[in-house]
Amino acid sequence: MTQPVPAPGPFVILAMPRTGTHYLEEMLNEHPNVLSNGELLNTYDTNWLDKDRLIGGDRELLELAYLRYPNQTDKKLTRVGCKINEPQFHDRPSFFAELVCWPDLKVILLVRKNTLESLRSLTQARQTRQWLKFSSDNDAAPPVKLAIACCEAYFKAADEFHSRVTRSFACSDLHAVEYENLLGEPSSCLAKIWDFLGVPAVGLSGTSNLKRQEARRLDETIENFEELRRHFSGGPYASFFELGDRLNRCGGGNERAAQG
């Protein structure tokens, strides 16, 4: 008698916007036993052909993600996942609690050390409508102006989201990845992720076309940078404005990282 094939183990990538989730997902999908299907809660994500899926309940969406996922591959899957950005939980306030209850879920929390970089990148993307950058794209995005209130709200939202994730999942089911380390030491980061997901280690192919969208310093890309630095000086977010800090540099020289 043929034994039923067990369903792949579920995982999810959680992050604030513009922290490299697309880049991470692209690398994860190079693994022969891993499939990540993009943003489950994004109406426009091309991985999901069913545009009406968001009408369904929270449980239905998770069943779609982990039991009836859009398998467009011949891989022998042992892990299947998706990614969710923090703002997407706002439209579905009960979804996070349902996610926490999903059995055997592994959570990859992608964190950008400098949240100001994330906000700057998000603002640029909204203004230019360019959410991903490929190696053939050379145009630099124009500088942006950030309101103090907007910065304060975004910094607080990031802190609260990261705290919510870390206190909601068991340590054994949660693996945090720093964006800066993913850029600078991708092979080392991936080795830890493979171990966390319980899949055999594989190397990177190096074939990614994605490119880091912004390599200039913050004071070159934020029009009112000095105003913001003065306002946040001496507070908990002052380090975001330290231009000499490695967090504001190009991420270890790895130029293939997108900030989606």
PDB file of C-alpha atoms in Angstrom:
ATOM      1  CA  MET A   1       0.000   0.000   0.000  1.00  0.00           C
ATOM      2  CA  THR A   2       1.390   3.396  -0.979  1.00  0.00           C
ATOM      3  CA  GLN A   3       1.970   5.695   1.967  1.00  0.00           C
ATOM      4  CA  PRO A   4       0.724   9.295   1.580  1.00  0.00           C
ATOM      5  CA  VAL A   5       3.456  11.848   1.043  1.00  0.00           C
ATOM      6  CA  PRO A   6       3.640  14.157   4.090  1.00  0.00           C
ATOM      7  CA  ALA A   7       2.922  17.811   3.514  1.00  0.00           C
ATOM      8  CA  PRO A   8       6.007  20.065   3.456  1.00  0.00           C
ATOM      9  CA  GLY A   9       6.804  21.792   6.733  1.00  0.00           C
ATOM     10  CA  PRO A  10       5.544  25.396   6.819  1.00  0.00           C
ATOM     11  CA  PHE A  11       7.633  28.530   7.238  1.00  0.00           C
ATOM     12  CA  VAL A  12       7.062  32.266   6.961  1.00  0.00           C
ATOM     13  CA  ILE A  13       9.336  35.263   6.429  1.00  0.00           C
ATOM     14  CA  LEU A  14       8.258  38.227   8.576  1.00  0.00           C
ATOM     15  CA  ALA A  15       9.732  41.706   8.176  1.00  0.00           C
ATOM     16  CA  MET A  16       9.207  45.413   7.952  1.00  0.00           C
ATOM     17  CA  PRO A  17       9.030  46.687   4.358  1.00  0.00           C
ATOM     18  CA  ARG A  18      12.256  47.151   2.374  1.00  0.00           C
ATOM     19  CA  THR A  19      14.414  44.767   4.361  1.00  0.00           C
ATOM     20  CA  GLY A  20      15.535  42.410   1.598  1.00  0.00           C
ATOM     21  CA  THR A  21      12.740  39.847   1.754  1.00  0.00           C
ATOM     22  CA  HIS A  22      12.647  39.446  -2.030  1.00  0.00           C
ATOM     23  CA  TYR A  23      16.384  38.857  -2.120  1.00  0.00           C
ATOM     24  CA  LEU A  24      16.183  36.313   0.697  1.00  0.00           C
ATOM     25  CA  GLU A  25      13.270  34.538  -0.952  1.00  0.00           C
ATOM     26  CA  GLU A  26      15.118  34.338  -4.247  1.00  0.00           C
ATOM     27  CA  MET A  27      18.030  32.599  -2.503  1.00  0.00           C
ATOM     28  CA  LEU A  28      15.729  30.255  -0.571  1.00  0.00           C
ATOM     29  CA  ASN A  29      14.076  29.187  -3.803  1.00  0.00           C
ATOM     30  CA  GLU A  30      17.409  27.985  -5.156  1.00  0.00           C
ATOM     31  CA  HIS A  31      17.161  25.063  -2.731  1.00  0.00           C
ATOM     32  CA  PRO A  32      15.772  21.861  -4.324  1.00  0.00           C
ATOM     33  CA  ASN A  33      13.563  21.146  -1.283  1.00  0.00           C
ATOM     34  CA  VAL A  34      12.338  24.659  -0.454  1.00  0.00           C
ATOM     35  CA  LEU A  35       9.635  26.800  -2.046  1.00  0.00           C
ATOM     36  CA  SER A  36       8.621  30.293  -0.949  1.00  0.00           C
ATOM     37  CA  ASN A  37       5.606  31.739  -2.748  1.00  0.00           C
ATOM     38  CA  GLY A  38       5.934  35.477  -2.262  1.00  0.00           C
ATOM     39  CA  GLU A  39       3.547  37.722  -0.355  1.00  0.00           C
ATOM     40  CA  LEU A  40       0.456  35.833   0.695  1.00  0.00           C
ATOM     41  CA  LEU A  41      -1.428  39.021   1.647  1.00  0.00           C
ATOM     42  CA  ASN A  42      -0.438  41.093  -1.399  1.00  0.00           C
ATOM     43  CA  THR A  43      -3.227  41.293  -3.974  1.00  0.00           C
ATOM     44  CA  TYR A  44      -0.743  41.961  -6.764  1.00  0.00           C
ATOM     45  CA  ASP A  45       1.770  39.184  -6.058  1.00  0.00           C
ATOM     46  CA  THR A  46       2.051  37.161  -9.265  1.00  0.00           C
ATOM     47  CA  ASN A  47       2.729  33.916  -7.394  1.00  0.00           C
ATOM     48  CA  TRP A  48      -0.954  33.816  -6.490  1.00  0.00           C
ATOM     49  CA  LEU A  49      -3.298  33.651  -9.458  1.00  0.00           C
ATOM     50  CA  ASP A  50      -6.403  33.699  -7.255  1.00  0.00           C
ATOM     51  CA  LYS A  51      -6.990  37.420  -6.736  1.00  0.00           C
ATOM     52  CA  ASP A  52     -10.092  36.700  -4.673  1.00  0.00           C
ATOM     53  CA  ARG A  53      -8.225  34.674  -2.067  1.00  0.00           C
ATOM     54  CA  LEU A  54      -8.098  37.626   0.347  1.00  0.00           C
ATOM     55  CA  ILE A  55     -11.893  37.526   0.627  1.00  0.00           C
ATOM     56  CA  GLY A  56     -11.543  34.255   2.523  1.00  0.00           C
ATOM     57  CA  GLY A  57     -10.956  33.847   6.236  1.00  0.00           C
ATOM     58  CA  ASP A  58      -7.576  33.806   7.954  1.00  0.00           C
ATOM     59  CA  ARG A  59      -7.572  30.034   8.351  1.00  0.00           C
ATOM     60  CA  GLU A  60      -8.478  29.579   4.691  1.00  0.00           C
ATOM     61  CA  LEU A  61      -5.547  31.741   3.634  1.00  0.00           C
ATOM     62  CA  LEU A  62      -3.104  29.749   5.707  1.00  0.00           C
ATOM     63  CA  GLU A  63      -4.466  26.494   4.350  1.00  0.00           C
ATOM     64  CA  LEU A  64      -3.937  27.931   0.875  1.00  0.00           C
ATOM     65  CA  ALA A  65      -0.363  28.892   1.751  1.00  0.00           C
ATOM     66  CA  TYR A  66       0.680  25.626   3.362  1.00  0.00           C
ATOM     67  CA  LEU A  67      -1.653  22.915   2.078  1.00  0.00           C
ATOM     68  CA  ARG A  68      -2.822  24.085  -1.364  1.00  0.00           C
ATOM     69  CA  TYR A  69       0.089  26.338  -2.286  1.00  0.00           C
ATOM     70  CA  PRO A  70       0.707  27.297  -5.947  1.00  0.00           C
ATOM     71  CA  ASN A  71       3.308  24.626  -6.657  1.00  0.00           C
ATOM     72  CA  GLN A  72       4.919  25.659  -9.952  1.00  0.00           C
ATOM     73  CA  THR A  73       7.910  23.374  -9.619  1.00  0.00           C
ATOM     74  CA  ASP A  74       8.980  19.751  -9.804  1.00  0.00           C
ATOM     75  CA  LYS A  75      10.935  20.092  -6.569  1.00  0.00           C
ATOM     76  CA  LYS A  76      10.682  17.399  -3.904  1.00  0.00           C
ATOM     77  CA  LEU A  77       9.533  19.819  -1.252  1.00  0.00           C
ATOM     78  CA  THR A  78      10.120  19.441   2.449  1.00  0.00           C
ATOM     79  CA  ARG A  79       9.539  23.132   3.260  1.00  0.00           C
ATOM     80  CA  VAL A  80       6.984  25.545   1.816  1.00  0.00           C
ATOM     81  CA  GLY A  81       6.503  29.138   2.847  1.00  0.00           C
ATOM     82  CA  CYS A  82       5.517  32.694   2.087  1.00  0.00           C
ATOM     83  CA  LYS A  83       6.390  36.160   3.323  1.00  0.00           C
ATOM     84  CA  ILE A  84       4.360  38.811   5.122  1.00  0.00           C
ATOM     85  CA  ASN A  85       5.349  42.430   5.720  1.00  0.00           C
ATOM     86  CA  GLU A  86       4.251  44.226   8.872  1.00  0.00           C
ATOM     87  CA  PRO A  87       1.770  46.675   7.236  1.00  0.00           C
ATOM     88  CA  GLN A  88      -0.142  43.762   5.693  1.00  0.00           C
ATOM     89  CA  PHE A  89      -1.281  42.672   9.145  1.00  0.00           C
ATOM     90  CA  HIS A  90      -3.086  46.000   9.593  1.00  0.00           C
ATOM     91  CA  ASP A  91      -5.793  45.073   7.085  1.00  0.00           C
ATOM     92  CA  ARG A  92      -6.318  41.702   8.805  1.00  0.00           C
ATOM     93  CA  PRO A  93      -5.989  42.349  12.563  1.00  0.00           C
ATOM     94  CA  SER A  94      -6.765  38.729  13.510  1.00  0.00           C
ATOM     95  CA  PHE A  95      -4.362  37.150  11.029  1.00  0.00           C
ATOM     96  CA  PHE A  96      -1.271  37.325  13.222  1.00  0.00           C
ATOM     97  CA  ALA A  97      -2.941  35.329  16.007  1.00  0.00           C
ATOM     98  CA  GLU A  98      -4.039  32.692  13.487  1.00  0.00           C
ATOM     99  CA  LEU A  99      -0.502  32.512  12.133  1.00  0.00           C
ATOM    100  CA  VAL A 100       0.925  31.967  15.621  1.00  0.00           C
ATOM    101  CA  CYS A 101      -1.382  28.961  16.064  1.00  0.00           C
ATOM    102  CA  TRP A 102      -0.374  27.235  12.822  1.00  0.00           C
ATOM    103  CA  PRO A 103       1.260  23.904  13.809  1.00  0.00           C
ATOM    104  CA  ASP A 104       5.017  23.368  13.365  1.00  0.00           C
ATOM    105  CA  LEU A 105       5.516  26.789  11.793  1.00  0.00           C
ATOM    106  CA  LYS A 106       9.086  28.014  11.407  1.00  0.00           C
ATOM    107  CA  VAL A 107       9.511  31.799  11.427  1.00  0.00           C
ATOM    108  CA  ILE A 108      12.347  33.719   9.780  1.00  0.00           C
ATOM    109  CA  LEU A 109      12.405  37.279  11.114  1.00  0.00           C
ATOM    110  CA  LEU A 110      14.358  39.577   8.786  1.00  0.00           C
ATOM    111  CA  VAL A 111      15.549  42.706  10.579  1.00  0.00           C
ATOM    112  CA  ARG A 112      17.308  45.777   9.239  1.00  0.00           C
ATOM    113  CA  LYS A 113      19.545  47.297  11.912  1.00  0.00           C
ATOM    114  CA  ASN A 114      19.005  50.821  10.642  1.00  0.00           C
ATOM    115  CA  THR A 115      15.254  51.306  10.397  1.00  0.00           C
ATOM    116  CA  LEU A 116      15.810  54.719   8.806  1.00  0.00           C
ATOM    117  CA  GLU A 117      17.292  52.959   5.769  1.00  0.00           C
ATOM    118  CA  SER A 118      14.103  50.911   5.525  1.00  0.00           C
ATOM    119  CA  LEU A 119      11.866  53.983   5.693  1.00  0.00           C
ATOM    120  CA  ARG A 120      13.985  55.914   3.192  1.00  0.00           C
ATOM    121  CA  SER A 121      13.866  52.972   0.776  1.00  0.00           C
ATOM    122  CA  LEU A 122      10.104  52.569   1.207  1.00  0.00           C
ATOM    123  CA  THR A 123       9.540  56.264   0.524  1.00  0.00           C
ATOM    124  CA  GLN A 124      11.752  56.160  -2.566  1.00  0.00           C
ATOM    125  CA  ALA A 125       9.931  53.108  -3.901  1.00  0.00           C
ATOM    126  CA  ARG A 126       6.536  54.726  -3.406  1.00  0.00           C
ATOM    127  CA  GLN A 127       7.638  57.871  -5.220  1.00  0.00           C
ATOM    128  CA  THR A 128       9.394  56.154  -8.123  1.00  0.00           C
ATOM    129  CA  ARG A 129       7.138  53.055  -8.222  1.00  0.00           C
ATOM    130  CA  GLN A 130      10.300  51.014  -8.576  1.00  0.00           C
ATOM    131  CA  TRP A 131      10.112  48.198  -6.033  1.00  0.00           C
ATOM    132  CA  LEU A 132      12.906  46.018  -7.403  1.00  0.00           C
ATOM    133  CA  LYS A 133      16.119  46.886  -9.162  1.00  0.00           C
ATOM    134  CA  PHE A 134      18.018  44.709 -11.598  1.00  0.00           C
ATOM    135  CA  SER A 135      21.628  44.869 -12.686  1.00  0.00           C
ATOM    136  CA  SER A 136      20.702  46.616 -15.949  1.00  0.00           C
ATOM    137  CA  ASP A 137      19.031  49.519 -14.143  1.00  0.00           C
ATOM    138  CA  ASN A 138      21.337  52.487 -13.539  1.00  0.00           C
ATOM    139  CA  ASP A 139      19.078  55.416 -12.654  1.00  0.00           C
ATOM    140  CA  ALA A 140      19.473  56.734  -9.107  1.00  0.00           C
ATOM    141  CA  ALA A 141      16.296  57.587  -7.237  1.00  0.00           C
ATOM    142  CA  PRO A 142      15.828  61.261  -6.302  1.00  0.00           C
ATOM    143  CA  PRO A 143      16.301  62.242  -2.630  1.00  0.00           C
ATOM    144  CA  VAL A 144      13.259  62.127  -0.386  1.00  0.00           C
ATOM    145  CA  LYS A 145      12.016  64.319   2.436  1.00  0.00           C
ATOM    146  CA  LEU A 146      10.823  62.588   5.606  1.00  0.00           C
ATOM    147  CA  ALA A 147       8.541  64.149   8.191  1.00  0.00           C
ATOM    148  CA  ILE A 148       9.661  63.844  11.812  1.00  0.00           C
ATOM    149  CA  ALA A 149       6.289  62.410  12.824  1.00  0.00           C
ATOM    150  CA  CYS A 150       6.512  59.836  10.046  1.00  0.00           C
ATOM    151  CA  CYS A 151       9.955  58.741  11.234  1.00  0.00           C
ATOM    152  CA  GLU A 152       8.839  58.481  14.843  1.00  0.00           C
ATOM    153  CA  ALA A 153       5.796  56.413  13.915  1.00  0.00           C
ATOM    154  CA  TYR A 154       7.788  54.107  11.657  1.00  0.00           C
ATOM    155  CA  PHE A 155      10.589  53.540  14.174  1.00  0.00           C
ATOM    156  CA  LYS A 156       8.034  52.734  16.868  1.00  0.00           C
ATOM    157  CA  ALA A 157       6.117  50.390  14.555  1.00  0.00           C
ATOM    158  CA  ALA A 158       9.316  48.474  13.758  1.00  0.00           C
ATOM    159  CA  ASP A 159      10.213  48.117  17.445  1.00  0.00           C
ATOM    160  CA  GLU A 160       6.727  46.933  18.334  1.00  0.00           C
ATOM    161  CA  PHE A 161       6.572  44.476  15.435  1.00  0.00           C
ATOM    162  CA  HIS A 162       9.931  42.892  16.207  1.00  0.00           C
ATOM    163  CA  SER A 163       8.960  42.623  19.873  1.00  0.00           C
ATOM    164  CA  ARG A 164       5.601  41.094  19.006  1.00  0.00           C
ATOM    165  CA  VAL A 165       7.194  38.442  16.828  1.00  0.00           C
ATOM    166  CA  THR A 166       9.887  37.490  19.333  1.00  0.00           C
ATOM    167  CA  ARG A 167       7.453  37.105  22.217  1.00  0.00           C
ATOM    168  CA  SER A 168       4.844  35.225  20.145  1.00  0.00           C
ATOM    169  CA  PHE A 169       6.964  32.326  18.915  1.00  0.00           C
ATOM    170  CA  ALA A 170       9.123  29.840  20.775  1.00  0.00           C
ATOM    171  CA  CYS A 171      12.869  30.364  20.422  1.00  0.00           C
ATOM    172  CA  SER A 172      13.210  26.988  18.712  1.00  0.00           C
ATOM    173  CA  ASP A 173      10.719  28.088  16.027  1.00  0.00           C
ATOM    174  CA  LEU A 174      12.172  31.561  15.404  1.00  0.00           C
ATOM    175  CA  HIS A 175      15.331  32.502  13.525  1.00  0.00           C
ATOM    176  CA  ALA A 176      16.348  36.159  13.204  1.00  0.00           C
ATOM    177  CA  VAL A 177      18.409  37.296  10.220  1.00  0.00           C
ATOM    178  CA  GLU A 178      20.012  40.719   9.975  1.00  0.00           C
ATOM    179  CA  TYR A 179      19.718  42.368   6.577  1.00  0.00           C
ATOM    180  CA  GLU A 180      23.264  43.694   6.759  1.00  0.00           C
ATOM    181  CA  ASN A 181      24.663  40.218   7.415  1.00  0.00           C
ATOM    182  CA  LEU A 182      22.585  38.785   4.592  1.00  0.00           C
ATOM    183  CA  LEU A 183      24.245  41.249   2.214  1.00  0.00           C
ATOM    184  CA  GLY A 184      27.748  40.880   3.579  1.00  0.00           C
ATOM    185  CA  GLU A 185      27.825  37.160   4.391  1.00  0.00           C
ATOM    186  CA  PRO A 186      25.012  35.491   2.429  1.00  0.00           C
ATOM    187  CA  SER A 187      26.529  32.004   2.449  1.00  0.00           C
ATOM    188  CA  SER A 188      26.949  32.024   6.229  1.00  0.00           C
ATOM    189  CA  CYS A 189      23.413  33.326   6.744  1.00  0.00           C
ATOM    190  CA  LEU A 190      21.939  30.716   4.423  1.00  0.00           C
ATOM    191  CA  ALA A 191      23.824  27.881   6.126  1.00  0.00           C
ATOM    192  CA  LYS A 192      22.113  28.814   9.392  1.00  0.00           C
ATOM    193  CA  ILE A 193      18.730  29.068   7.675  1.00  0.00           C
ATOM    194  CA  TRP A 194      19.087  25.631   6.074  1.00  0.00           C
ATOM    195  CA  ASP A 195      19.892  24.196   9.490  1.00  0.00           C
ATOM    196  CA  PHE A 196      16.916  26.009  11.022  1.00  0.00           C
ATOM    197  CA  LEU A 197      14.564  24.672   8.337  1.00  0.00           C
ATOM    198  CA  GLY A 198      16.026  21.190   8.631  1.00  0.00           C
ATOM    199  CA  VAL A 199      17.056  20.867   4.980  1.00  0.00           C
ATOM    200  CA  PRO A 200      20.430  19.844   3.498  1.00  0.00           C
ATOM    201  CA  ALA A 201      22.888  22.684   3.009  1.00  0.00           C
ATOM    202  CA  VAL A 202      23.373  23.945  -0.542  1.00  0.00           C
ATOM    203  CA  GLY A 203      25.574  26.692  -1.931  1.00  0.00           C
ATOM    204  CA  LEU A 204      24.574  29.847  -3.778  1.00  0.00           C
ATOM    205  CA  SER A 205      24.480  29.819  -7.561  1.00  0.00           C
ATOM    206  CA  GLY A 206      25.417  33.497  -7.860  1.00  0.00           C
ATOM    207  CA  THR A 207      22.967  33.980 -10.719  1.00  0.00           C
ATOM    208  CA  SER A 208      20.737  36.608  -9.111  1.00  0.00           C
ATOM    209  CA  ASN A 209      19.954  39.691 -11.219  1.00  0.00           C
ATOM    210  CA  LEU A 210      18.654  41.692  -8.277  1.00  0.00           C
ATOM    211  CA  LYS A 211      20.693  44.693  -7.268  1.00  0.00           C
ATOM    212  CA  ARG A 212      20.840  46.836  -4.149  1.00  0.00           C
ATOM    213  CA  GLN A 213      18.649  49.798  -4.960  1.00  0.00           C
ATOM    214  CA  GLU A 214      20.487  52.470  -2.974  1.00  0.00           C
ATOM    215  CA  ALA A 215      24.184  52.558  -2.104  1.00  0.00           C
ATOM    216  CA  ARG A 216      24.475  56.289  -1.358  1.00  0.00           C
ATOM    217  CA  ARG A 217      24.703  57.618   2.185  1.00  0.00           C
ATOM    218  CA  LEU A 218      21.602  58.700   4.048  1.00  0.00           C
ATOM    219  CA  ASP A 219      22.585  62.375   3.990  1.00  0.00           C
ATOM    220  CA  GLU A 220      22.740  62.128   0.185  1.00  0.00           C
ATOM    221  CA  THR A 221      19.306  60.559  -0.155  1.00  0.00           C
ATOM    222  CA  ILE A 222      17.275  62.359   2.544  1.00  0.00           C
ATOM    223  CA  GLU A 223      16.822  66.085   1.874  1.00  0.00           C
ATOM    224  CA  ASN A 224      16.227  67.052   5.513  1.00  0.00           C
ATOM    225  CA  PHE A 225      18.713  64.620   7.032  1.00  0.00           C
ATOM    226  CA  GLU A 226      20.358  67.229   9.294  1.00  0.00           C
ATOM    227  CA  GLU A 227      16.989  68.366  10.628  1.00  0.00           C
ATOM    228  CA  LEU A 228      16.107  64.772  11.472  1.00  0.00           C
ATOM    229  CA  ARG A 229      19.495  64.109  13.038  1.00  0.00           C
ATOM    230  CA  ARG A 230      19.128  67.102  15.346  1.00  0.00           C
ATOM    231  CA  HIS A 231      15.644  66.031  16.378  1.00  0.00           C
ATOM    232  CA  PHE A 232      16.627  62.452  17.229  1.00  0.00           C
ATOM    233  CA  SER A 233      19.999  63.362  18.783  1.00  0.00           C
ATOM    234  CA  GLY A 234      20.435  61.855  22.234  1.00  0.00           C
ATOM    235  CA  GLY A 235      17.400  59.603  21.895  1.00  0.00           C
ATOM    236  CA  PRO A 236      16.984  55.876  21.293  1.00  0.00           C
ATOM    237  CA  TYR A 237      17.151  56.299  17.511  1.00  0.00           C
ATOM    238  CA  ALA A 238      20.202  58.573  17.341  1.00  0.00           C
ATOM    239  CA  SER A 239      22.373  55.743  15.995  1.00  0.00           C
ATOM    240  CA  PHE A 240      20.326  55.668  12.789  1.00  0.00           C
ATOM    241  CA  PHE A 241      21.883  59.024  11.874  1.00  0.00           C
ATOM    242  CA  GLU A 242      25.548  58.127  12.507  1.00  0.00           C
ATOM    243  CA  LEU A 243      27.033  58.346   9.030  1.00  0.00           C
ATOM    244  CA  GLY A 244      30.345  56.825  10.051  1.00  0.00           C
ATOM    245  CA  ASP A 245      28.606  53.655  11.228  1.00  0.00           C
ATOM    246  CA  ARG A 246      28.897  50.590   9.013  1.00  0.00           C
ATOM    247  CA  LEU A 247      25.094  50.315   8.982  1.00  0.00           C
ATOM    248  CA  ASN A 248      24.906  53.183   6.491  1.00  0.00           C
ATOM    249  CA  ARG A 249      27.408  51.687   4.079  1.00  0.00           C
ATOM    250  CA  CYS A 250      26.837  49.408   1.134  1.00  0.00           C
ATOM    251  CA  GLY A 251      26.370  46.129   2.958  1.00  0.00           C
ATOM    252  CA  GLY A 252      29.738  44.432   2.691  1.00  0.00           C
ATOM    253  CA  GLY A 253      30.132  45.100  -1.024  1.00  0.00           C
ATOM    254  CA  ASN A 254      27.431  42.654  -2.121  1.00  0.00           C
ATOM    255  CA  GLU A 255      25.646  44.551  -4.871  1.00  0.00           C
ATOM    256  CA  ARG A 256      23.053  41.901  -5.741  1.00  0.00           C
ATOM    257  CA  ALA A 257      20.667  42.608  -2.889  1.00  0.00           C
ATOM    258  CA  ALA A 258      17.279  44.114  -3.553  1.00  0.00           C
ATOM    259  CA  GLN A 259      15.397  45.826  -0.770  1.00  0.00           C
ATOM    260  CA  GLY A 260      11.977  44.319  -1.328  1.00  0.00           C
TER     261      GLY A 260
END
